[in-house]
mmCIF file of C-alpha atoms in Angstrom:
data_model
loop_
_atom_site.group_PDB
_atom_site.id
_atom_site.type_symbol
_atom_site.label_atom_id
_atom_site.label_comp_id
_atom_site.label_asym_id
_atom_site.label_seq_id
_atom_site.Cartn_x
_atom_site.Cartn_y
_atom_site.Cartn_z
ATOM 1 C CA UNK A 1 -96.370 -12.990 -39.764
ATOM 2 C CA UNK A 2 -93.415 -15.029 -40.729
ATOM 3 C CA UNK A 3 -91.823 -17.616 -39.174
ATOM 4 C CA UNK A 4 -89.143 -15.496 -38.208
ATOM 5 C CA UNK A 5 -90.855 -12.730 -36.760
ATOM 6 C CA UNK A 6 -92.593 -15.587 -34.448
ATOM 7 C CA UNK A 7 -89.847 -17.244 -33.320
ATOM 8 C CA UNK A 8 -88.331 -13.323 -32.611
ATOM 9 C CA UNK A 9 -91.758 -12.675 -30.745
ATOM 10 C CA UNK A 10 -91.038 -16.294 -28.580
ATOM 11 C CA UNK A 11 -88.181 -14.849 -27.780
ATOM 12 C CA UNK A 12 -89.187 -11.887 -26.362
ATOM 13 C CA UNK A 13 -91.783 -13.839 -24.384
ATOM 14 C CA UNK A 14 -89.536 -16.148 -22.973
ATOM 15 C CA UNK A 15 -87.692 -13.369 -21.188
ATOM 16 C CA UNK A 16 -91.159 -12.304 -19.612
ATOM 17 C CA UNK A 17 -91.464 -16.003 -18.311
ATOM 18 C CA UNK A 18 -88.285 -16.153 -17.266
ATOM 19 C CA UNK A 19 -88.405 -13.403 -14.970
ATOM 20 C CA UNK A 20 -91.298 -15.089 -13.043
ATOM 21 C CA UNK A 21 -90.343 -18.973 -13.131
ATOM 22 C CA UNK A 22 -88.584 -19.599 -9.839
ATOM 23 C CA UNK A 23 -91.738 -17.446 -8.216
ATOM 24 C CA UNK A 24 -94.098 -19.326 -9.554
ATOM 25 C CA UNK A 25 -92.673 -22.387 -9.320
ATOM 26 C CA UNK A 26 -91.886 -21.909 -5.601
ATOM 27 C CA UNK A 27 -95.559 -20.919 -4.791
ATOM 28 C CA UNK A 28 -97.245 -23.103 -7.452
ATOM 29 C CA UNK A 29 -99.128 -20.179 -9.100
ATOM 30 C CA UNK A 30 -99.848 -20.231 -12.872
ATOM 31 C CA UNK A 31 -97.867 -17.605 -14.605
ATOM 32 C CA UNK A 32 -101.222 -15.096 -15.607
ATOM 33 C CA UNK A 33 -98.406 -12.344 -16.561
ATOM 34 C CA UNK A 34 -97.749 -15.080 -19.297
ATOM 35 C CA UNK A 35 -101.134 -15.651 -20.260
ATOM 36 C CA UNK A 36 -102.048 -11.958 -20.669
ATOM 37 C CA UNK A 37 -99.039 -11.711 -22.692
ATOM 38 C CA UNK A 38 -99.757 -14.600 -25.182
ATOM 39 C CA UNK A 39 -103.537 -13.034 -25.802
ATOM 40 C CA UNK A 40 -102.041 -10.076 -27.006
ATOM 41 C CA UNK A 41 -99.359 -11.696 -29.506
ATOM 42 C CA UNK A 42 -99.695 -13.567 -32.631
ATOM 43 C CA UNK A 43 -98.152 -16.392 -31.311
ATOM 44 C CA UNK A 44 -101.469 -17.454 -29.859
ATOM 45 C CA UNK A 45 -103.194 -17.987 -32.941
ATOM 46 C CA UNK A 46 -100.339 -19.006 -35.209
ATOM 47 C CA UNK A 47 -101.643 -22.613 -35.845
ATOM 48 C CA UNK A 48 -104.920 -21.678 -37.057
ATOM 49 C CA UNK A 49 -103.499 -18.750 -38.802
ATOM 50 C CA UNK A 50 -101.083 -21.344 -40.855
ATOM 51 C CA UNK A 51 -97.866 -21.626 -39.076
ATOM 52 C CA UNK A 52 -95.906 -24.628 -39.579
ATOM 53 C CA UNK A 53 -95.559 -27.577 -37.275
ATOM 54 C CA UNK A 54 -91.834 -26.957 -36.730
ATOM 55 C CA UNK A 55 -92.023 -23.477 -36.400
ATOM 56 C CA UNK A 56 -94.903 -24.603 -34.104
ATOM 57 C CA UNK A 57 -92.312 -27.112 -32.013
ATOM 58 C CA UNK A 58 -89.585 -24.295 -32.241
ATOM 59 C CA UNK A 59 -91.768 -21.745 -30.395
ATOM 60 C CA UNK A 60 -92.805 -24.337 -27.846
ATOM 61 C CA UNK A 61 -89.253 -24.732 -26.961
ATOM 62 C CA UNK A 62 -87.760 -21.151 -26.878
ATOM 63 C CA UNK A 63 -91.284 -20.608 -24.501
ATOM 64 C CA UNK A 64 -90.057 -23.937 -22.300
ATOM 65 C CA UNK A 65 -86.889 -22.337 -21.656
ATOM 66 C CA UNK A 66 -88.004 -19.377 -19.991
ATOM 67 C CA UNK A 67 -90.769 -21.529 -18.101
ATOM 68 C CA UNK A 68 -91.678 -24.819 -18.910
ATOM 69 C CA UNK A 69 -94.888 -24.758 -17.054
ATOM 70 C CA UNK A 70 -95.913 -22.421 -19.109
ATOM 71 C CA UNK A 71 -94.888 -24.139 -22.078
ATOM 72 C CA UNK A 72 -96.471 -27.003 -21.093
ATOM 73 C CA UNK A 73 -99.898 -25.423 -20.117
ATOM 74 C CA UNK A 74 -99.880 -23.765 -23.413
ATOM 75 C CA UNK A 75 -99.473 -26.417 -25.624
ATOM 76 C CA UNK A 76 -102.584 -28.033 -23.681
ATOM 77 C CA UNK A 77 -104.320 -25.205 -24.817
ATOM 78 C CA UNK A 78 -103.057 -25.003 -28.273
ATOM 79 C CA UNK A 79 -103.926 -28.867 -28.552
ATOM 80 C CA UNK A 80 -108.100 -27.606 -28.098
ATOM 81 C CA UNK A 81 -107.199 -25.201 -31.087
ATOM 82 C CA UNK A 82 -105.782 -27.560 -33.310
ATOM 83 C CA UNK A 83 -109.915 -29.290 -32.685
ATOM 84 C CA UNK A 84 -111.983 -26.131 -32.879
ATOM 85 C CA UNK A 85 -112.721 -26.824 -36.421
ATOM 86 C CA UNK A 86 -113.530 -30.380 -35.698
ATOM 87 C CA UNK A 87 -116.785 -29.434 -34.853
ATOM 88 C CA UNK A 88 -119.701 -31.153 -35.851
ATOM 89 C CA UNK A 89 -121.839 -27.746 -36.183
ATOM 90 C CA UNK A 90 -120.437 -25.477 -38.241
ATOM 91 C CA UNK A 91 -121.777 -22.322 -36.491
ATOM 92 C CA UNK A 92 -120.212 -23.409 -33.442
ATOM 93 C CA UNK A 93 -116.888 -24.084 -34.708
ATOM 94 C CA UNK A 94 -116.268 -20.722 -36.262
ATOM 95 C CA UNK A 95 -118.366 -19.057 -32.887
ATOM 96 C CA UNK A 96 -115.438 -21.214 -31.088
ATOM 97 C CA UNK A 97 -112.756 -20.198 -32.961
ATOM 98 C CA UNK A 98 -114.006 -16.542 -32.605
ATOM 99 C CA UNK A 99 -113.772 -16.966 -28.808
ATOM 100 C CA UNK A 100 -110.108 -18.510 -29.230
ATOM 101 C CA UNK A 101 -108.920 -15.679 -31.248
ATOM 102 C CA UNK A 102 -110.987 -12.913 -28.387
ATOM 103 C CA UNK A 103 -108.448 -14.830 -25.830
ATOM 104 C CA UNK A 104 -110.352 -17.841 -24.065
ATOM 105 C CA UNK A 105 -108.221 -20.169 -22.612
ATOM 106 C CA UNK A 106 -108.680 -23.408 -23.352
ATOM 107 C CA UNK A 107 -107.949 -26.193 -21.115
ATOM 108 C CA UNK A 108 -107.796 -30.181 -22.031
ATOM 109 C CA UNK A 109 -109.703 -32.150 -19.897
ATOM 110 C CA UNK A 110 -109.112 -35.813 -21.094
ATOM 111 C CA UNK A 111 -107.304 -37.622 -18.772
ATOM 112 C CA UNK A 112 -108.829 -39.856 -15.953
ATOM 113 C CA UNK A 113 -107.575 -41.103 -12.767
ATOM 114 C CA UNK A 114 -107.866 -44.911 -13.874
ATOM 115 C CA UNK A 115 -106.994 -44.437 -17.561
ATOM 116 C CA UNK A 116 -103.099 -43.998 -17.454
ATOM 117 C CA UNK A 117 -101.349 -42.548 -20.757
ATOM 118 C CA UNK A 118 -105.184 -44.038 -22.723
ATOM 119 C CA UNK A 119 -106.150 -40.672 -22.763
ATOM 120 C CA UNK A 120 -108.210 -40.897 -25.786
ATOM 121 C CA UNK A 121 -109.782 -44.039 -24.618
ATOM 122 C CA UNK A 122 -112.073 -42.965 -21.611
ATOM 123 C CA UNK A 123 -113.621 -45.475 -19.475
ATOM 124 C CA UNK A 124 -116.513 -42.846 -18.210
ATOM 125 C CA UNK A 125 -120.086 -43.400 -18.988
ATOM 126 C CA UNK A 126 -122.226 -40.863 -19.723
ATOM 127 C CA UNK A 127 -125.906 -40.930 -20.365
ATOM 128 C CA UNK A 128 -128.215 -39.741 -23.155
ATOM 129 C CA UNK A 129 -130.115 -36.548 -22.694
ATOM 130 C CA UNK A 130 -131.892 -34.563 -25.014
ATOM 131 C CA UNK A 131 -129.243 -32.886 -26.608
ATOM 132 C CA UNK A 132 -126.809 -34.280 -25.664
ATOM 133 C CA UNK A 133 -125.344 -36.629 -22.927
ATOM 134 C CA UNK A 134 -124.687 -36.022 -19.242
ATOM 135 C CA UNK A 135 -121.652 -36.959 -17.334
ATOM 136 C CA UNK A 136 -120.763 -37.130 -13.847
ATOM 137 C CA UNK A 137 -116.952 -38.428 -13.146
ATOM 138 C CA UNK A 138 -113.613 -36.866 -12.791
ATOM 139 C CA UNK A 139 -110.685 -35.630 -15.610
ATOM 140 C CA UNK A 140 -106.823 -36.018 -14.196
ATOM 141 C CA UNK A 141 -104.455 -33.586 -14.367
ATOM 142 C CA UNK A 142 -105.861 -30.258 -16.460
ATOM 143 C CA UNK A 143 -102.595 -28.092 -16.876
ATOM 144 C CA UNK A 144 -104.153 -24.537 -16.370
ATOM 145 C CA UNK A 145 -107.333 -26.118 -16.458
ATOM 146 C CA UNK A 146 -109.000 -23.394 -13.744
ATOM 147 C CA UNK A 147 -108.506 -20.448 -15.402
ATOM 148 C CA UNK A 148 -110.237 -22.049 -18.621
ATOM 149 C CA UNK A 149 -113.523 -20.967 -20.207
ATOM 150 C CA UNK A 150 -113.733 -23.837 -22.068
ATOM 151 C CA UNK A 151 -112.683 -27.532 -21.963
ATOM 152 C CA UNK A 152 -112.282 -30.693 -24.000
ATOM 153 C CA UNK A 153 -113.180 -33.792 -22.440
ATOM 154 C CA UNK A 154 -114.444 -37.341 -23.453
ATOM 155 C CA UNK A 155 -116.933 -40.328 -22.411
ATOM 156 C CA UNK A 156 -118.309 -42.645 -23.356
ATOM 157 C CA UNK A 157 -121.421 -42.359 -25.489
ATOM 158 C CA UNK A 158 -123.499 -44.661 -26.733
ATOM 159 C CA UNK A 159 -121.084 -47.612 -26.446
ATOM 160 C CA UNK A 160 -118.090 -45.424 -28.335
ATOM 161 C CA UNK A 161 -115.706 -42.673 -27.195
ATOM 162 C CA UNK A 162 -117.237 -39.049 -27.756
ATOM 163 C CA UNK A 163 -115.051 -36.033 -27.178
ATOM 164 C CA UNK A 164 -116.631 -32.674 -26.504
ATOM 165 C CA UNK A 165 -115.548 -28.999 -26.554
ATOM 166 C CA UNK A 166 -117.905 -27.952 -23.428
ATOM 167 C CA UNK A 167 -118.047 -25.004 -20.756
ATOM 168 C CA UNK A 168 -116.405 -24.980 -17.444
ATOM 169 C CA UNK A 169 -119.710 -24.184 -15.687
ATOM 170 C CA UNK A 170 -120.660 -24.458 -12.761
ATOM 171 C CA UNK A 171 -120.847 -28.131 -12.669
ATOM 172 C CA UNK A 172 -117.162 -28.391 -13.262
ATOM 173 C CA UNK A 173 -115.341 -28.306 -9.911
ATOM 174 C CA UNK A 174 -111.348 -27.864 -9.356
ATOM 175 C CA UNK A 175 -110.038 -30.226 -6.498
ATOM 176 C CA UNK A 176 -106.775 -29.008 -5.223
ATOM 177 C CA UNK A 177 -104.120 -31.542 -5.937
ATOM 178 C CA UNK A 178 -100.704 -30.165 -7.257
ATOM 179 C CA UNK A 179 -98.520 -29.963 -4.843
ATOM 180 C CA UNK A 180 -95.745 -31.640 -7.744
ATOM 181 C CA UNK A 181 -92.256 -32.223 -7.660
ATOM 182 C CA UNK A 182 -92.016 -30.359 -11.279
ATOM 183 C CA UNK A 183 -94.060 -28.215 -13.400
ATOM 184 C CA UNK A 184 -95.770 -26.891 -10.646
ATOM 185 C CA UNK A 185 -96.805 -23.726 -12.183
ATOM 186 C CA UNK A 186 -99.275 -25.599 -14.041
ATOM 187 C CA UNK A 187 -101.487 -26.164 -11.847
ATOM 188 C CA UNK A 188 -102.404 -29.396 -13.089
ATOM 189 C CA UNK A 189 -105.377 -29.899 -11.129
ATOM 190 C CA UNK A 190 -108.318 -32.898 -10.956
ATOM 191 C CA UNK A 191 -111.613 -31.604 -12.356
ATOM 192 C CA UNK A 192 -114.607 -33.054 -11.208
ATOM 193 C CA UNK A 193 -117.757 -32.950 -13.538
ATOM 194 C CA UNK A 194 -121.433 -33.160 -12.068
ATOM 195 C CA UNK A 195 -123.933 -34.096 -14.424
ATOM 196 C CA UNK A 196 -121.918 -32.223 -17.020
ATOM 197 C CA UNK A 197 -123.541 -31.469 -20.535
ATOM 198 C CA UNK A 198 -122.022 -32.193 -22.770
ATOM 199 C CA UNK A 199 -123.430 -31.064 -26.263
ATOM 200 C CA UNK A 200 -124.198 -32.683 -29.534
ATOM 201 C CA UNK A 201 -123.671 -29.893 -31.474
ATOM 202 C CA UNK A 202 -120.270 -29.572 -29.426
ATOM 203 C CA UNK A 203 -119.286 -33.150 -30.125
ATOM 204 C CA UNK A 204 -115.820 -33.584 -32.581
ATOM 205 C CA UNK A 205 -115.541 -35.085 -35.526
ATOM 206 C CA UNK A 206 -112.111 -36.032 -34.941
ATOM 207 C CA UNK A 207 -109.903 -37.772 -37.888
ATOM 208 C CA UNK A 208 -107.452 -39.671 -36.814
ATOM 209 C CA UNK A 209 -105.035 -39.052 -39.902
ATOM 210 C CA UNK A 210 -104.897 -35.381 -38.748
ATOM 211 C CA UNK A 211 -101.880 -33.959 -36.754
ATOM 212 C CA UNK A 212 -102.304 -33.639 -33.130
ATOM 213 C CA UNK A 213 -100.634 -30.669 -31.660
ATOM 214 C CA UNK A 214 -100.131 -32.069 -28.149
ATOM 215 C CA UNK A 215 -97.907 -35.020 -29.765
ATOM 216 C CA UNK A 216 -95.748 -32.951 -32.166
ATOM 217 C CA UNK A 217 -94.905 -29.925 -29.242
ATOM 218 C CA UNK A 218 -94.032 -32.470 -26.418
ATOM 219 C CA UNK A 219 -90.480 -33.347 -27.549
ATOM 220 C CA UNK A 220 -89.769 -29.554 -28.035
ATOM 221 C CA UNK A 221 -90.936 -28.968 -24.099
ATOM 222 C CA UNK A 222 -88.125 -31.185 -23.187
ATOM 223 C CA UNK A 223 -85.881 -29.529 -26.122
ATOM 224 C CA UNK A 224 -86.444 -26.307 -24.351
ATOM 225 C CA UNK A 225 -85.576 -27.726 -20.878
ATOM 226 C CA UNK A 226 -82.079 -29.022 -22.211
ATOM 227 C CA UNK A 227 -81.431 -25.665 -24.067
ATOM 228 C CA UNK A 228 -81.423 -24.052 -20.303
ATOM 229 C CA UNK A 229 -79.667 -26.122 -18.748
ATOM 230 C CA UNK A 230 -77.188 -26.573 -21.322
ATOM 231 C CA UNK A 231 -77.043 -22.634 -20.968
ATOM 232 C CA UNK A 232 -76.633 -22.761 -17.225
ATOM 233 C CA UNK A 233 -74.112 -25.233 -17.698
ATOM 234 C CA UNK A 234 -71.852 -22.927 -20.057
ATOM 235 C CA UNK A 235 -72.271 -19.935 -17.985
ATOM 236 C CA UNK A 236 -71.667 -21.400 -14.772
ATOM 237 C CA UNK A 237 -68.864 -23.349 -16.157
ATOM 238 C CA UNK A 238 -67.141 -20.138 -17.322
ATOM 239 C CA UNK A 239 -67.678 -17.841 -14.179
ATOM 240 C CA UNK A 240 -67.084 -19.883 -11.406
ATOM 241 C CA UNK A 241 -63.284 -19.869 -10.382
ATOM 242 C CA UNK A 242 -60.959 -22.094 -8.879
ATOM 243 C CA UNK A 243 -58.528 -21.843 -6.454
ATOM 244 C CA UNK A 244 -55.603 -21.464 -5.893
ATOM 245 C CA UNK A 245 -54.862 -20.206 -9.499
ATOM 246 C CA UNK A 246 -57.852 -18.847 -9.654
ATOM 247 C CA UNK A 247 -58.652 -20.583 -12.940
ATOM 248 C CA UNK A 248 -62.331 -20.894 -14.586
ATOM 249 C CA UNK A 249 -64.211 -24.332 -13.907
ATOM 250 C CA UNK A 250 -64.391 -24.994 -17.756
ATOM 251 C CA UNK A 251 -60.443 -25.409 -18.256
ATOM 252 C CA UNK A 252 -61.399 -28.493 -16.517
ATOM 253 C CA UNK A 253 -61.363 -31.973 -18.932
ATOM 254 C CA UNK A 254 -64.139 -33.159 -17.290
ATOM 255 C CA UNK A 255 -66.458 -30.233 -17.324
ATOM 256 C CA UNK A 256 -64.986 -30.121 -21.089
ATOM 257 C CA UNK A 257 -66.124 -33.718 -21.837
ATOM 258 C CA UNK A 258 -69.638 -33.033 -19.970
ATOM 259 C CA UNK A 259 -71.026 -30.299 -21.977
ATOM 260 C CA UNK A 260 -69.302 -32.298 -25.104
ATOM 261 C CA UNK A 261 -71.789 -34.751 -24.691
ATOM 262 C CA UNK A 262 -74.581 -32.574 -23.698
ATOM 263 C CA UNK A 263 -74.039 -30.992 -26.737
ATOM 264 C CA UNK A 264 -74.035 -34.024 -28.594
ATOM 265 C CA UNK A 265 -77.214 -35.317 -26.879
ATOM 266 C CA UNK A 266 -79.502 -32.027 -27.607
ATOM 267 C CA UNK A 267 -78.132 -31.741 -31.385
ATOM 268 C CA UNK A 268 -79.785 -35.255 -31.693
ATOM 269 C CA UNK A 269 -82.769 -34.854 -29.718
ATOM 270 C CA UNK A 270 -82.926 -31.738 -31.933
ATOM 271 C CA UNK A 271 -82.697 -33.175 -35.035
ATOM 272 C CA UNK A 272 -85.519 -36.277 -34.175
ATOM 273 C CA UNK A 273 -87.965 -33.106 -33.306
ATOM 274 C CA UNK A 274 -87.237 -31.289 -36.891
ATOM 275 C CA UNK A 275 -87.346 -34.383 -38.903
ATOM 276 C CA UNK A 276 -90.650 -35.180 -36.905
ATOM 277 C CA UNK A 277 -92.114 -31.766 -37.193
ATOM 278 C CA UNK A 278 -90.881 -31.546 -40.991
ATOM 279 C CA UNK A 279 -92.734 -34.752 -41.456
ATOM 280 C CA UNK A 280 -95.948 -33.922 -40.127
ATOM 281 C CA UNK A 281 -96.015 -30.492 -42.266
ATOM 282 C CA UNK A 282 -95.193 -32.937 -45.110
ATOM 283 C CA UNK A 283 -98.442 -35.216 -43.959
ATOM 284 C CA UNK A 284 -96.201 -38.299 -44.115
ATOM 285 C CA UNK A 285 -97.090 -41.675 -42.820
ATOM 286 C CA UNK A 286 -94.508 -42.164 -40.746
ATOM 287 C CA UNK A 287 -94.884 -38.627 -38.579
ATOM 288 C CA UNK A 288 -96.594 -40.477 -35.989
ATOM 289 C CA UNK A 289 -94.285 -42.553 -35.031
ATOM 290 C CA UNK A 290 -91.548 -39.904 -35.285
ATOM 291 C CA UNK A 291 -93.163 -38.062 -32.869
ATOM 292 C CA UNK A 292 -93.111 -40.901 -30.490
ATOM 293 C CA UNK A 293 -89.340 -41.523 -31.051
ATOM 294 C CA UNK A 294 -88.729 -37.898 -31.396
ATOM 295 C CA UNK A 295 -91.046 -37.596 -27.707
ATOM 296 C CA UNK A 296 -88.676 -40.217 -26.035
ATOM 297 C CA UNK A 297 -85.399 -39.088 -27.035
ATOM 298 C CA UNK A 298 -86.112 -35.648 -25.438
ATOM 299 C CA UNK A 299 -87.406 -36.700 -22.490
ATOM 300 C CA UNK A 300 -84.218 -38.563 -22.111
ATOM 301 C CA UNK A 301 -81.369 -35.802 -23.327
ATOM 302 C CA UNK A 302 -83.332 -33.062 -20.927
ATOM 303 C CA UNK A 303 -82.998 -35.445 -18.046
ATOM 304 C CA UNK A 304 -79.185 -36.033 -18.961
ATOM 305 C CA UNK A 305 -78.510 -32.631 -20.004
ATOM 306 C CA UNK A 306 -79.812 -31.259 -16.789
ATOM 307 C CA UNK A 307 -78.482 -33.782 -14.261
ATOM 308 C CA UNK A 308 -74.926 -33.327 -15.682
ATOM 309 C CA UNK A 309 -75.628 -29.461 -15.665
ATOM 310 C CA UNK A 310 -76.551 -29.995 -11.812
ATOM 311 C CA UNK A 311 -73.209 -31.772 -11.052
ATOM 312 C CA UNK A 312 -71.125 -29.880 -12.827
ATOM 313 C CA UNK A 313 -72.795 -27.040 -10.972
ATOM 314 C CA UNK A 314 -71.941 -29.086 -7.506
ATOM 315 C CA UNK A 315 -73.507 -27.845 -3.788
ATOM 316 C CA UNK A 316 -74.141 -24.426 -5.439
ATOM 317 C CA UNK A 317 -76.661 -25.664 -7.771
ATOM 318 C CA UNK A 318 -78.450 -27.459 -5.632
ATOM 319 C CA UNK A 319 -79.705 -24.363 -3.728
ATOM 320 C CA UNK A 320 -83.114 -22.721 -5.051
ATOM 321 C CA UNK A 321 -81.267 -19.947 -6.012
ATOM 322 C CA UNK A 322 -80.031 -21.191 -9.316
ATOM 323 C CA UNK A 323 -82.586 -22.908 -11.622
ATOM 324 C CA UNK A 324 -80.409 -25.693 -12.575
ATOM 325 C CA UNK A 325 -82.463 -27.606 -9.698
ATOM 326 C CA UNK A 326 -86.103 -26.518 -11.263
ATOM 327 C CA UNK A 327 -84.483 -27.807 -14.709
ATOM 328 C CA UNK A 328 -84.122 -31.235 -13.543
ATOM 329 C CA UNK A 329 -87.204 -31.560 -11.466
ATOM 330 C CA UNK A 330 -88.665 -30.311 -14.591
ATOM 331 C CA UNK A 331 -87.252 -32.277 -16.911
ATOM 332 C CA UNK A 332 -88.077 -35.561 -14.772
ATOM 333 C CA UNK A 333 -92.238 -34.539 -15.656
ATOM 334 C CA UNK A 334 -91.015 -36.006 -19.348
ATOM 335 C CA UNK A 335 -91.481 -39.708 -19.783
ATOM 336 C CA UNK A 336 -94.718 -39.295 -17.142
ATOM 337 C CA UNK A 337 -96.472 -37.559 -20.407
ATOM 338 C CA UNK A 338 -98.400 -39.196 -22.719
ATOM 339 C CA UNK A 339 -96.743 -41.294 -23.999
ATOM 340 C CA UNK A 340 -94.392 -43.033 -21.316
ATOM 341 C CA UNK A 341 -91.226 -44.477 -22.913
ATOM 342 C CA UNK A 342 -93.304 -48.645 -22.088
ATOM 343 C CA UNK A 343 -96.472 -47.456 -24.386
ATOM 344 C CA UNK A 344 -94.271 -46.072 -26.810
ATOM 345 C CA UNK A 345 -91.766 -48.945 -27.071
ATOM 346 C CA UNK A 346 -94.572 -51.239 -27.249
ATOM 347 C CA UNK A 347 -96.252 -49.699 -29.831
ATOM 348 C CA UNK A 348 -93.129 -49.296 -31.805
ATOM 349 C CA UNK A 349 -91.557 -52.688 -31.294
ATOM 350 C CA UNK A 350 -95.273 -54.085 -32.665
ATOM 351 C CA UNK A 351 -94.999 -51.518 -35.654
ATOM 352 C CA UNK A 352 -91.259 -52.418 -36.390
ATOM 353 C CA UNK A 353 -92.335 -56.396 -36.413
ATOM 354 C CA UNK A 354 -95.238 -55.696 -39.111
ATOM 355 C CA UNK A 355 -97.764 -56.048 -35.697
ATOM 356 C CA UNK A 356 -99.086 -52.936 -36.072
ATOM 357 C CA UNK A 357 -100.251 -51.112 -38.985
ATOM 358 C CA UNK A 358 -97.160 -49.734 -41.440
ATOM 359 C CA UNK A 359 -93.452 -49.958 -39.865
ATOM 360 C CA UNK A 360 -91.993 -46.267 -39.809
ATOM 361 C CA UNK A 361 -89.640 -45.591 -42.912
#
C-alpha cells in the first residue's frame, strides 16, 4: 500500500474515532470500536510491512485528532512491533509477529512506579529460574494494557536490564487506577506481576542504534491534538455571531492575531516532526535528538494551540459539549511522557556542551 493510500485509510479511521471520543472519554472506556477497526486495516501492520517513519508520525497524528487516546494507546502498541524481531529465538519472533499480524494487541509494560521517565532503566529484581527469570513487582501506567495478549516489560537480570516480550497470564493483574484528567480512554492502568515468567527465549536483543517507534510518534500525538483544536478554533471562529451587527467572531483582530500565531506555532512544531521523522528514515545520527526537540516543541504548540482555541471559544467552550475542553486536558498529558521537557533539556544541554556523546548537527 502506498503512503498515500495509508494516510487516506487514517483518515477514514479518524472519523470512526471521532464519533466515539467525548463517550469514551467521559466514561473512561477504551475505544474497542477502534481497535476492531485497526485489525482489519493495513495501517496496523504498516511498520513491519515497510512504511516510513514519517508516514508512520503522519498517521499517528491524523489518528490523534479524531481521539488521542487512541492514538496514544496505539503507538504503545506499535512500539512492541517495532521489537518483535528483536527476539533472541528466531522461531519465536516470526511465531510473534504471526500473532501481531492475526490482531493481538500488544501492550508496553515498562514503566514503574519509582522509575519516573527511566523507563528503560528498571529498578525490579527478578530471579533466575530455569528458563528463564521470575518477577514479582508492579509496571506504571500500561495504555490499553488490559485488553493485551501480550506485553513487554523489563527487570533486572543478572545484575543488567533484560526486557521481555511475555504473556498477560494469569499472574498479571490490572489494578484500577485511571481516573485521569486527560487521555482517559486509555486506560492507562498499573499492572501488577506475581512471580511472572519471563522467558529466555522471549528475552530482546535490543540495539540501541535502532529507531524506537514510541520516540519518533510522540511529537505527532501532540501534532494531532493542535490540528483539532486549531480546527475548532476556525470553525467556531467563523459561526459564532456577534451582536448587534450580527457579525462573525473572526472579523475580530484579536481572534485574527490568535489563530495567526497558532498557525505559526503548529507549522513549526510540524516541521521539527518531518525533519525528525525524515531523519530517522535516513538513519542519521542526529535523529535522536531531533526527536527529543521535535517531542518538546509539540507538547508545547498543542498546549498553546488549544488553550488559545479554548479562549477564543469563551464560556461556550468550556462546557463538555464542545471538545475544545478534552483538547486541552489532552494536550496537558504531553510533557508528562517520556521524555519530560527537564530530562530532555538536560540531556541536550550535556550533548550541545560536548558532555554527552555527539552534539546534534
Amino acid at each position: 500500500m502506498t503512503d498515500a493510500n495509508l494516510l487516506k485509510e487514517a483518515e477514514r479511521l479518524q472519523v470512526l474515532l471521532a464519533e466515539q471520543a467525548a463517550k469514551h472519554d467521559r466514561e473512561t472506556t477504551f475505544p474497542e470500536e477502534g481497535k476492531t477497526a485497526m485489525n482489519h486495516s493495513p495501517l496496523n501492520t504498516a511498520l513491519l510491512d515497510g512504511a516510513s517513519w514519517l508516514t508512520f508520525g503522519q498517521v499517528i497524528s491524523i489518528l490523534a485528532r479524531g481521539d488521542a487516546s487512541f492514538a496514544t494507546a496505539w503507538l504503545m502498541h506499535q512500539g512492541s512491533a517495532a521489537m518483535l524481531r528483536a527476539l533472541a529465538d528466531p522461531a519465536q519472533a516470526s511465531f510473534m509477529e504471526a500473532e501481531f499480524r492475526r490482531g493481538a494487541w500488544f501492550g508496553n509494560a515498562l514503566g514503574e512506579p519509582t522509575s519516573g521517565n527511566q523507563f528503560l532503566m528498571p529498578l525490579q529484581q527478578a530471579r533466575r529460574v530455569e528458563g528463564g527469570w521470575r518477577l514479582s513487582g508492579s509496571k506504571r501506567f500500561v495504555s490499553g494494557g488490559e485488553g493485551a495478549k501480550y506485553l513487554i516489560t523489563s527487570a533486572i537480570c543478572d545484575g543488567q536490564p533484560g526486557f521481555f516480550l511475555i504473556d498477560k497470564d494469569d499472574s498479571v493483574r490490572a489494578e484500577e487506577i485511571w481516573d485521569p484528567m486527560g487521555m482517559r480512554a486509555t486506560r492507562s492502568q498499573l499492572l501488577h506481576l506475581q512471580d511472572t515468567l519471563l522467558p529466555e527465549s522471549r528475552r530482546l536483543r535490543l540495539d540501541p542504534t535502532q529507531p524506537n517507534a514510541i520516540s519518533v510518534g510522540l511529537p505527532w500525538i501532540s501534532i494531532g491534538i493542535a490540528e483539532a483544536a486549531m480546527g475548532f478554533a476556525i470553525g467556531y471562529a467563523k459561526e459564532r455571531r456577534l451582536p448587534p451587527e450580527n457579525k462573525p467572531l473572526a472579523e475580530l483582530q484579536w481572534v485574527q492575531f490568535s489563530v495567526a500565531d497558532m498557525s505559526t506555532r503548529l507549522e513549526a512544531a510540524r516541521s521539527l516532526a518531518i525533519r525528525s521523522a525524515t531523519a530517522t528514515d535516513q538513519r542519521t545520527p542526529d535523529s535522536p535528538f531531533l526527536q527529543m526537540q521535535a517531542k518538546m516543541v509539540a507538547n508545547d504548540a498543542a498546549i498553546a494551540i488549544a488553550t488559545a482555541a479554548l479562549e477564543l471559544a469563551g464560556g461556550s467552550g468550556y462546557l463538555k459539549s464542545r471538545p475544545i475542553e478534552r483538547y486541552v486536558r489532552d494536550a496537558m498529558s504531553g510533557p508528562l511522557m517520556a521524555w519530560s521537557p527537564a530530562v530532555t533539556r538536560d540531556l541536550l544541554g550535556k550533548a550541545i556542551l560536548g558532555l554527552l556523546g555527539p552534539p546534534p548537527a
